[in-house]
Amino acid sequence: MRRSLIPAVLLTSVTLTGVAAGSAQAADLRLPFACGAQFTGKTYSGHSPQNAIDYNGLGGGNSDLGMKIVAAGSGTVTKSLYYSKASNVGYGNAIEIRHGDGTRTFYAHLRDRKVKVGDKVSRGQLIGHLGNSSAKYNLLAHLHYEQRSSSGAVVKAQFNGRTAPEYARFGSAVSHKSDNCPKSTPGPSTPTPTPTPNPTPAPPSGGGIGVALPSISTRFRATVRTDNGLPVSARKDARTSAAVVRKFKNGDAVRIVCQKRGQTVTGKYGTSNLWDLVDLGGGRGAYITDTYVYTGRDGRVAPACP
C-alpha cells in the first residue's frame, strides 16, 4: 500500500457516532493510539485495500514519527514481521492480532515492533511506534490500519461497535482523540490519572546554573518517569555530552517551558530527539530528554525553544 500525496482537504472533527453495523463485532475494539492521543484518519480513492485507514498525528510531514501504537483489542499476535521486497507489498514493519471472535487487526509501516508471534496482548498495550517503514515505497510517516474478518477479508473498521466515520467522509481527514484507555469501572473510559509527583528537588551540591530561560510565560506541568529507580540528568543543552545541571528522580515534578530537537535518545517512553527545557527557578533552566517525561500525550506539549 502506498499513501498518495493529495491536496489538503477539509479537516472534520467527529466522534465515533456513525451508524452501528448490522452485526456488531464481539471484540472490544478501540482506536489504535494511546489513551488521549490526538490524530487524524483518512481513506481515499486508490487506497489499497479500499477499507484500510491511514492515521497521522496532527503536526504533518514526519512530525508524528514515534507516536505510540497500541492494540485495538485484546488477543494473540499472529504476525510480527518486516515485509521485504520479495513479498511485493510495501507494509514494512507490520503486526497482526487475532481477537477472541476470530477477527483480526493489522498495523503497518511501524518504526518498530514490540511484540512477537504468539504473544498475548491486552487492549491498549504498546505494540510499536508509528513509522514510515517500507521496502517498496518512500513514505511519509503514518499508520496503515486494517480490520479483517475471520476469513481474512478487509472490512470497514469499527470501534465501540460503530463504523469508523472515515468512510462517510471519504477523502477528508477526520480528527480523533483516542479512548483506548485502561479498563476500570463500568462506563466511559477515563484517562490514566497523572501520578502524584514528588516535590521539585533542590540542585545537587556543585551543580551548574543551567541556561537562561526564554521569554515564555506558560509552563506545562509534567512528571519524570525513570527506569529501575535510576535518576535522569538535566543538561545545559539537548545532548548527552552537555554538562549536567541537575538530576531528577522518578516522580519528580517538572515545569516545561519549551521544547527543541536535539540528540536522539531511547528512554522509558521510546526513542525521540525531543528535549524539554524545564524551569529550575531563578530564571534558569536545563534540558531533559522527553523520553523520560510523562506528559500524558505523545509529541510536543510546549512551544519550540527560540
PDB file of N, CA and C in Angstrom, residues 196-273:
ATOM      1  N   THR A 196       0.844  11.333  41.526  1.00  0.00           N
ATOM      2  CA  THR A 196       1.180  12.423  42.431  1.00  0.00           C
ATOM      3  C   THR A 196       2.694  12.596  42.448  1.00  0.00           C
ATOM      4  N   PRO A 197       3.177  13.761  42.044  1.00  0.00           N
ATOM      5  CA  PRO A 197       4.636  13.933  41.943  1.00  0.00           C
ATOM      6  C   PRO A 197       5.289  14.225  43.272  1.00  0.00           C
ATOM      7  N   ASN A 198       6.566  13.942  43.339  1.00  0.00           N
ATOM      8  CA  ASN A 198       7.362  14.378  44.473  1.00  0.00           C
ATOM      9  C   ASN A 198       7.678  15.858  44.312  1.00  0.00           C
ATOM     10  N   PRO A 199       8.046  16.555  45.385  1.00  0.00           N
ATOM     11  CA  PRO A 199       8.423  17.965  45.254  1.00  0.00           C
ATOM     12  C   PRO A 199       9.624  18.121  44.338  1.00  0.00           C
ATOM     13  N   THR A 200       9.700  19.278  43.670  1.00  0.00           N
ATOM     14  CA  THR A 200      10.854  19.564  42.821  1.00  0.00           C
ATOM     15  C   THR A 200      12.115  19.551  43.662  1.00  0.00           C
ATOM     16  N   PRO A 201      13.131  18.789  43.285  1.00  0.00           N
ATOM     17  CA  PRO A 201      14.327  18.646  44.121  1.00  0.00           C
ATOM     18  C   PRO A 201      15.206  19.879  44.086  1.00  0.00           C
ATOM     19  N   ALA A 202      15.997  20.010  45.128  1.00  0.00           N
ATOM     20  CA  ALA A 202      16.974  21.094  45.171  1.00  0.00           C
ATOM     21  C   ALA A 202      18.175  20.704  44.330  1.00  0.00           C
ATOM     22  N   PRO A 203      18.916  21.694  43.805  1.00  0.00           N
ATOM     23  CA  PRO A 203      20.090  21.374  42.995  1.00  0.00           C
ATOM     24  C   PRO A 203      21.128  20.622  43.810  1.00  0.00           C
ATOM     25  N   PRO A 204      21.849  19.674  43.212  1.00  0.00           N
ATOM     26  CA  PRO A 204      22.915  18.981  43.931  1.00  0.00           C
ATOM     27  C   PRO A 204      24.060  19.936  44.201  1.00  0.00           C
ATOM     28  N   SER A 205      24.833  19.622  45.235  1.00  0.00           N
ATOM     29  CA  SER A 205      25.974  20.486  45.543  1.00  0.00           C
ATOM     30  C   SER A 205      26.929  20.492  44.364  1.00  0.00           C
ATOM     31  N   GLY A 206      27.425  21.657  44.035  1.00  0.00           N
ATOM     32  CA  GLY A 206      28.341  21.776  42.917  1.00  0.00           C
ATOM     33  C   GLY A 206      27.652  21.806  41.576  1.00  0.00           C
ATOM     34  N   GLY A 207      26.285  21.816  41.556  1.00  0.00           N
ATOM     35  CA  GLY A 207      25.559  21.790  40.297  1.00  0.00           C
ATOM     36  C   GLY A 207      25.717  23.086  39.535  1.00  0.00           C
ATOM     37  N   GLY A 208      25.513  23.030  38.217  1.00  0.00           N
ATOM     38  CA  GLY A 208      25.631  24.217  37.388  1.00  0.00           C
ATOM     39  C   GLY A 208      24.413  25.099  37.511  1.00  0.00           C
ATOM     40  N   ILE A 209      24.439  26.236  36.864  1.00  0.00           N
ATOM     41  CA  ILE A 209      23.337  27.182  36.953  1.00  0.00           C
ATOM     42  C   ILE A 209      22.404  27.074  35.756  1.00  0.00           C
ATOM     43  N   GLY A 210      22.682  26.156  34.861  1.00  0.00           N
ATOM     44  CA  GLY A 210      21.790  25.952  33.737  1.00  0.00           C
ATOM     45  C   GLY A 210      21.885  27.037  32.687  1.00  0.00           C
ATOM     46  N   VAL A 211      20.784  27.208  31.948  1.00  0.00           N
ATOM     47  CA  VAL A 211      20.730  28.189  30.861  1.00  0.00           C
ATOM     48  C   VAL A 211      19.633  29.202  31.157  1.00  0.00           C
ATOM     49  N   ALA A 212      19.770  30.371  30.581  1.00  0.00           N
ATOM     50  CA  ALA A 212      18.753  31.408  30.784  1.00  0.00           C
ATOM     51  C   ALA A 212      17.457  31.001  30.092  1.00  0.00           C
ATOM     52  N   LEU A 213      16.339  31.210  30.757  1.00  0.00           N
ATOM     53  CA  LEU A 213      15.044  30.852  30.186  1.00  0.00           C
ATOM     54  C   LEU A 213      14.595  31.908  29.177  1.00  0.00           C
ATOM     55  N   PRO A 214      13.944  31.484  28.087  1.00  0.00           N
ATOM     56  CA  PRO A 214      13.397  32.448  27.124  1.00  0.00           C
ATOM     57  C   PRO A 214      12.171  33.146  27.699  1.00  0.00           C
ATOM     58  N   SER A 215      11.709  34.167  27.009  1.00  0.00           N
ATOM     59  CA  SER A 215      10.551  34.946  27.476  1.00  0.00           C
ATOM     60  C   SER A 215       9.244  34.232  27.108  1.00  0.00           C
ATOM     61  N   ILE A 216       9.000  33.124  27.776  1.00  0.00           N
ATOM     62  CA  ILE A 216       7.769  32.347  27.604  1.00  0.00           C
ATOM     63  C   ILE A 216       7.123  32.222  28.975  1.00  0.00           C
ATOM     64  N   SER A 217       5.916  32.698  29.118  1.00  0.00           N
ATOM     65  CA  SER A 217       5.290  32.751  30.437  1.00  0.00           C
ATOM     66  C   SER A 217       4.603  31.444  30.844  1.00  0.00           C
ATOM     67  N   THR A 218       4.129  30.679  29.864  1.00  0.00           N
ATOM     68  CA  THR A 218       3.364  29.461  30.167  1.00  0.00           C
ATOM     69  C   THR A 218       4.293  28.320  30.575  1.00  0.00           C
ATOM     70  N   ARG A 219       3.836  27.523  31.540  1.00  0.00           N
ATOM     71  CA  ARG A 219       4.562  26.330  31.958  1.00  0.00           C
ATOM     72  C   ARG A 219       3.628  25.125  31.839  1.00  0.00           C
ATOM     73  N   PHE A 220       4.162  23.995  31.343  1.00  0.00           N
ATOM     74  CA  PHE A 220       3.383  22.763  31.239  1.00  0.00           C
ATOM     75  C   PHE A 220       3.891  21.796  32.298  1.00  0.00           C
ATOM     76  N   ARG A 221       3.013  21.415  33.211  1.00  0.00           N
ATOM     77  CA  ARG A 221       3.406  20.531  34.311  1.00  0.00           C
ATOM     78  C   ARG A 221       3.516  19.082  33.839  1.00  0.00           C
ATOM     79  N   ALA A 222       4.573  18.412  34.253  1.00  0.00           N
ATOM     80  CA  ALA A 222       4.812  17.024  33.852  1.00  0.00           C
ATOM     81  C   ALA A 222       5.536  16.309  34.978  1.00  0.00           C
ATOM     82  N   THR A 223       5.762  15.005  34.787  1.00  0.00           N
ATOM     83  CA  THR A 223       6.369  14.182  35.826  1.00  0.00           C
ATOM     84  C   THR A 223       7.484  13.325  35.237  1.00  0.00           C
ATOM     85  N   VAL A 224       8.630  13.297  35.907  1.00  0.00           N
ATOM     86  CA  VAL A 224       9.747  12.463  35.472  1.00  0.00           C
ATOM     87  C   VAL A 224       9.434  11.003  35.782  1.00  0.00           C
ATOM     88  N   ARG A 225       9.662  10.131  34.793  1.00  0.00           N
ATOM     89  CA  ARG A 225       9.493   8.690  34.984  1.00  0.00           C
ATOM     90  C   ARG A 225      10.769   8.001  34.486  1.00  0.00           C
ATOM     91  N   THR A 226      11.498   7.363  35.411  1.00  0.00           N
ATOM     92  CA  THR A 226      12.781   6.767  35.076  1.00  0.00           C
ATOM     93  C   THR A 226      12.702   5.246  35.132  1.00  0.00           C
ATOM     94  N   ASP A 227      13.768   4.591  34.673  1.00  0.00           N
ATOM     95  CA  ASP A 227      13.853   3.133  34.687  1.00  0.00           C
ATOM     96  C   ASP A 227      14.609   2.652  35.914  1.00  0.00           C
ATOM     97  N   ASN A 228      14.046   1.652  36.585  1.00  0.00           N
ATOM     98  CA  ASN A 228      14.740   0.962  37.683  1.00  0.00           C
ATOM     99  C   ASN A 228      15.218   1.898  38.784  1.00  0.00           C
ATOM    100  N   GLY A 229      14.516   3.008  38.963  1.00  0.00           N
ATOM    101  CA  GLY A 229      14.862   3.918  40.043  1.00  0.00           C
ATOM    102  C   GLY A 229      16.085   4.776  39.804  1.00  0.00           C
ATOM    103  N   LEU A 230      16.679   4.680  38.613  1.00  0.00           N
ATOM    104  CA  LEU A 230      17.875   5.471  38.327  1.00  0.00           C
ATOM    105  C   LEU A 230      17.497   6.910  38.013  1.00  0.00           C
ATOM    106  N   PRO A 231      18.306   7.886  38.414  1.00  0.00           N
ATOM    107  CA  PRO A 231      17.993   9.286  38.111  1.00  0.00           C
ATOM    108  C   PRO A 231      18.248   9.606  36.645  1.00  0.00           C
ATOM    109  N   VAL A 232      17.644  10.683  36.170  1.00  0.00           N
ATOM    110  CA  VAL A 232      17.881  11.163  34.813  1.00  0.00           C
ATOM    111  C   VAL A 232      18.462  12.569  34.901  1.00  0.00           C
ATOM    112  N   SER A 233      19.409  12.878  34.024  1.00  0.00           N
ATOM    113  CA  SER A 233      20.145  14.146  34.108  1.00  0.00           C
ATOM    114  C   SER A 233      19.477  15.239  33.291  1.00  0.00           C
ATOM    115  N   ALA A 234      19.436  16.448  33.860  1.00  0.00           N
ATOM    116  CA  ALA A 234      19.064  17.653  33.128  1.00  0.00           C
ATOM    117  C   ALA A 234      20.356  18.366  32.759  1.00  0.00           C
ATOM    118  N   ARG A 235      20.452  18.801  31.486  1.00  0.00           N
ATOM    119  CA  ARG A 235      21.735  19.271  30.969  1.00  0.00           C
ATOM    120  C   ARG A 235      21.648  20.678  30.389  1.00  0.00           C
ATOM    121  N   LYS A 236      22.811  21.242  30.080  1.00  0.00           N
ATOM    122  CA  LYS A 236      22.877  22.598  29.552  1.00  0.00           C
ATOM    123  C   LYS A 236      22.502  22.676  28.079  1.00  0.00           C
ATOM    124  N   ASP A 237      22.386  21.542  27.420  1.00  0.00           N
ATOM    125  CA  ASP A 237      21.956  21.522  26.021  1.00  0.00           C
ATOM    126  C   ASP A 237      21.274  20.190  25.750  1.00  0.00           C
ATOM    127  N   ALA A 238      20.664  20.067  24.558  1.00  0.00           N
ATOM    128  CA  ALA A 238      19.863  18.895  24.214  1.00  0.00           C
ATOM    129  C   ALA A 238      20.737  17.779  23.653  1.00  0.00           C
ATOM    130  N   ARG A 239      21.708  17.340  24.427  1.00  0.00           N
ATOM    131  CA  ARG A 239      22.604  16.258  24.028  1.00  0.00           C
ATOM    132  C   ARG A 239      23.216  15.655  25.294  1.00  0.00           C
ATOM    133  N   THR A 240      23.527  14.381  25.228  1.00  0.00           N
ATOM    134  CA  THR A 240      24.000  13.684  26.425  1.00  0.00           C
ATOM    135  C   THR A 240      25.423  14.060  26.817  1.00  0.00           C
ATOM    136  N   SER A 241      26.151  14.727  25.921  1.00  0.00           N
ATOM    137  CA  SER A 241      27.515  15.148  26.255  1.00  0.00           C
ATOM    138  C   SER A 241      27.555  16.503  26.959  1.00  0.00           C
ATOM    139  N   ALA A 242      26.415  17.188  27.018  1.00  0.00           N
ATOM    140  CA  ALA A 242      26.369  18.511  27.672  1.00  0.00           C
ATOM    141  C   ALA A 242      26.492  18.362  29.187  1.00  0.00           C
ATOM    142  N   ALA A 243      26.974  19.414  29.830  1.00  0.00           N
ATOM    143  CA  ALA A 243      27.197  19.385  31.275  1.00  0.00           C
ATOM    144  C   ALA A 243      25.890  19.149  32.031  1.00  0.00           C
ATOM    145  N   VAL A 244      25.975  18.331  33.078  1.00  0.00           N
ATOM    146  CA  VAL A 244      24.816  18.033  33.918  1.00  0.00           C
ATOM    147  C   VAL A 244      24.581  19.192  34.882  1.00  0.00           C
ATOM    148  N   VAL A 245      23.331  19.673  34.929  1.00  0.00           N
ATOM    149  CA  VAL A 245      22.961  20.765  35.814  1.00  0.00           C
ATOM    150  C   VAL A 245      22.254  20.234  37.063  1.00  0.00           C
ATOM    151  N   ARG A 246      21.419  19.233  36.861  1.00  0.00           N
ATOM    152  CA  ARG A 246      20.642  18.674  37.969  1.00  0.00           C
ATOM    153  C   ARG A 246      20.257  17.250  37.614  1.00  0.00           C
ATOM    154  N   LYS A 247      20.015  16.429  38.633  1.00  0.00           N
ATOM    155  CA  LYS A 247      19.498  15.081  38.424  1.00  0.00           C
ATOM    156  C   LYS A 247      18.103  14.981  39.019  1.00  0.00           C
ATOM    157  N   PHE A 248      17.191  14.367  38.238  1.00  0.00           N
ATOM    158  CA  PHE A 248      15.820  14.168  38.700  1.00  0.00           C
ATOM    159  C   PHE A 248      15.586  12.686  38.945  1.00  0.00           C
ATOM    160  N   LYS A 249      14.803  12.407  39.974  1.00  0.00           N
ATOM    161  CA  LYS A 249      14.475  11.008  40.262  1.00  0.00           C
ATOM    162  C   LYS A 249      13.033  10.720  39.871  1.00  0.00           C
ATOM    163  N   ASN A 250      12.684   9.448  39.852  1.00  0.00           N
ATOM    164  CA  ASN A 250      11.350   9.020  39.450  1.00  0.00           C
ATOM    165  C   ASN A 250      10.276   9.711  40.303  1.00  0.00           C
ATOM    166  N   GLY A 251       9.307  10.342  39.635  1.00  0.00           N
ATOM    167  CA  GLY A 251       8.216  11.010  40.334  1.00  0.00           C
ATOM    168  C   GLY A 251       8.410  12.489  40.555  1.00  0.00           C
ATOM    169  N   ASP A 252       9.588  13.018  40.242  1.00  0.00           N
ATOM    170  CA  ASP A 252       9.818  14.456  40.430  1.00  0.00           C
ATOM    171  C   ASP A 252       8.935  15.269  39.480  1.00  0.00           C
ATOM    172  N   ALA A 253       8.372  16.357  40.001  1.00  0.00           N
ATOM    173  CA  ALA A 253       7.581  17.278  39.181  1.00  0.00           C
ATOM    174  C   ALA A 253       8.508  18.213  38.422  1.00  0.00           C
ATOM    175  N   VAL A 254       8.171  18.493  37.165  1.00  0.00           N
ATOM    176  CA  VAL A 254       8.916  19.462  36.372  1.00  0.00           C
ATOM    177  C   VAL A 254       7.932  20.393  35.679  1.00  0.00           C
ATOM    178  N   ARG A 255       8.415  21.569  35.295  1.00  0.00           N
ATOM    179  CA  ARG A 255       7.603  22.550  34.561  1.00  0.00           C
ATOM    180  C   ARG A 255       8.300  22.830  33.236  1.00  0.00           C
ATOM    181  N   ILE A 256       7.689  22.370  32.153  1.00  0.00           N
ATOM    182  CA  ILE A 256       8.284  22.518  30.826  1.00  0.00           C
ATOM    183  C   ILE A 256       8.007  23.918  30.286  1.00  0.00           C
ATOM    184  N   VAL A 257       9.070  24.604  29.877  1.00  0.00           N
ATOM    185  CA  VAL A 257       8.961  25.946  29.313  1.00  0.00           C
ATOM    186  C   VAL A 257       8.798  25.874  27.791  1.00  0.00           C
ATOM    187  N   CYS A 258       9.660  25.083  27.146  1.00  0.00           N
ATOM    188  CA  CYS A 258       9.644  24.941  25.692  1.00  0.00           C
ATOM    189  C   CYS A 258      10.355  23.633  25.344  1.00  0.00           C
ATOM    190  N   GLN A 259      10.333  23.269  24.074  1.00  0.00           N
ATOM    191  CA  GLN A 259      10.952  22.018  23.631  1.00  0.00           C
ATOM    192  C   GLN A 259      11.751  22.263  22.355  1.00  0.00           C
ATOM    193  N   LYS A 260      12.800  21.451  22.176  1.00  0.00           N
ATOM    194  CA  LYS A 260      13.568  21.552  20.939  1.00  0.00           C
ATOM    195  C   LYS A 260      14.115  20.190  20.557  1.00  0.00           C
ATOM    196  N   ARG A 261      14.504  20.065  19.287  1.00  0.00           N
ATOM    197  CA  ARG A 261      15.078  18.828  18.787  1.00  0.00           C
ATOM    198  C   ARG A 261      16.579  18.817  19.068  1.00  0.00           C
ATOM    199  N   GLY A 262      17.069  17.646  19.483  1.00  0.00           N
ATOM    200  CA  GLY A 262      18.487  17.505  19.770  1.00  0.00           C
ATOM    201  C   GLY A 262      18.948  16.094  19.480  1.00  0.00           C
ATOM    202  N   GLN A 263      19.787  15.565  20.340  1.00  0.00           N
ATOM    203  CA  GLN A 263      20.306  14.203  20.151  1.00  0.00           C
ATOM    204  C   GLN A 263      19.171  13.187  20.332  1.00  0.00           C
ATOM    205  N   THR A 264      19.156  12.165  19.499  1.00  0.00           N
ATOM    206  CA  THR A 264      18.162  11.097  19.624  1.00  0.00           C
ATOM    207  C   THR A 264      18.531  10.186  20.793  1.00  0.00           C
ATOM    208  N   VAL A 265      17.551   9.940  21.666  1.00  0.00           N
ATOM    209  CA  VAL A 265      17.762   9.161  22.881  1.00  0.00           C
ATOM    210  C   VAL A 265      16.650   8.126  23.005  1.00  0.00           C
ATOM    211  N   THR A 266      16.985   6.944  23.494  1.00  0.00           N
ATOM    212  CA  THR A 266      15.982   5.926  23.801  1.00  0.00           C
ATOM    213  C   THR A 266      15.789   5.862  25.307  1.00  0.00           C
ATOM    214  N   GLY A 267      14.548   5.998  25.748  1.00  0.00           N
ATOM    215  CA  GLY A 267      14.253   6.005  27.174  1.00  0.00           C
ATOM    216  C   GLY A 267      12.991   5.231  27.493  1.00  0.00           C
ATOM    217  N   LYS A 268      12.387   5.543  28.608  1.00  0.00           N
ATOM    218  CA  LYS A 268      11.222   4.812  29.096  1.00  0.00           C
ATOM    219  C   LYS A 268      10.049   4.890  28.128  1.00  0.00           C
ATOM    220  N   TYR A 269       9.899   6.025  27.428  1.00  0.00           N
ATOM    221  CA  TYR A 269       8.766   6.219  26.527  1.00  0.00           C
ATOM    222  C   TYR A 269       9.172   6.142  25.057  1.00  0.00           C
ATOM    223  N   GLY A 270      10.151   5.289  24.745  1.00  0.00           N
ATOM    224  CA  GLY A 270      10.516   5.084  23.351  1.00  0.00           C
ATOM    225  C   GLY A 270      11.768   5.848  22.938  1.00  0.00           C
ATOM    226  N   THR A 271      11.884   6.124  21.652  1.00  0.00           N
ATOM    227  CA  THR A 271      13.048   6.805  21.078  1.00  0.00           C
ATOM    228  C   THR A 271      12.611   8.133  20.489  1.00  0.00           C
ATOM    229  N   SER A 272      13.318   9.203  20.817  1.00  0.00           N
ATOM    230  CA  SER A 272      12.935  10.531  20.344  1.00  0.00           C
ATOM    231  C   SER A 272      14.130  11.469  20.399  1.00  0.00           C
ATOM    232  N   ASN A 273      14.077  12.525  19.564  1.00  0.00           N
ATOM    233  CA  ASN A 273      15.090  13.583  19.643  1.00  0.00           C
ATOM    234  C   ASN A 273      14.508  14.849  20.259  1.00  0.00           C
TER     235      ASN A 273
END
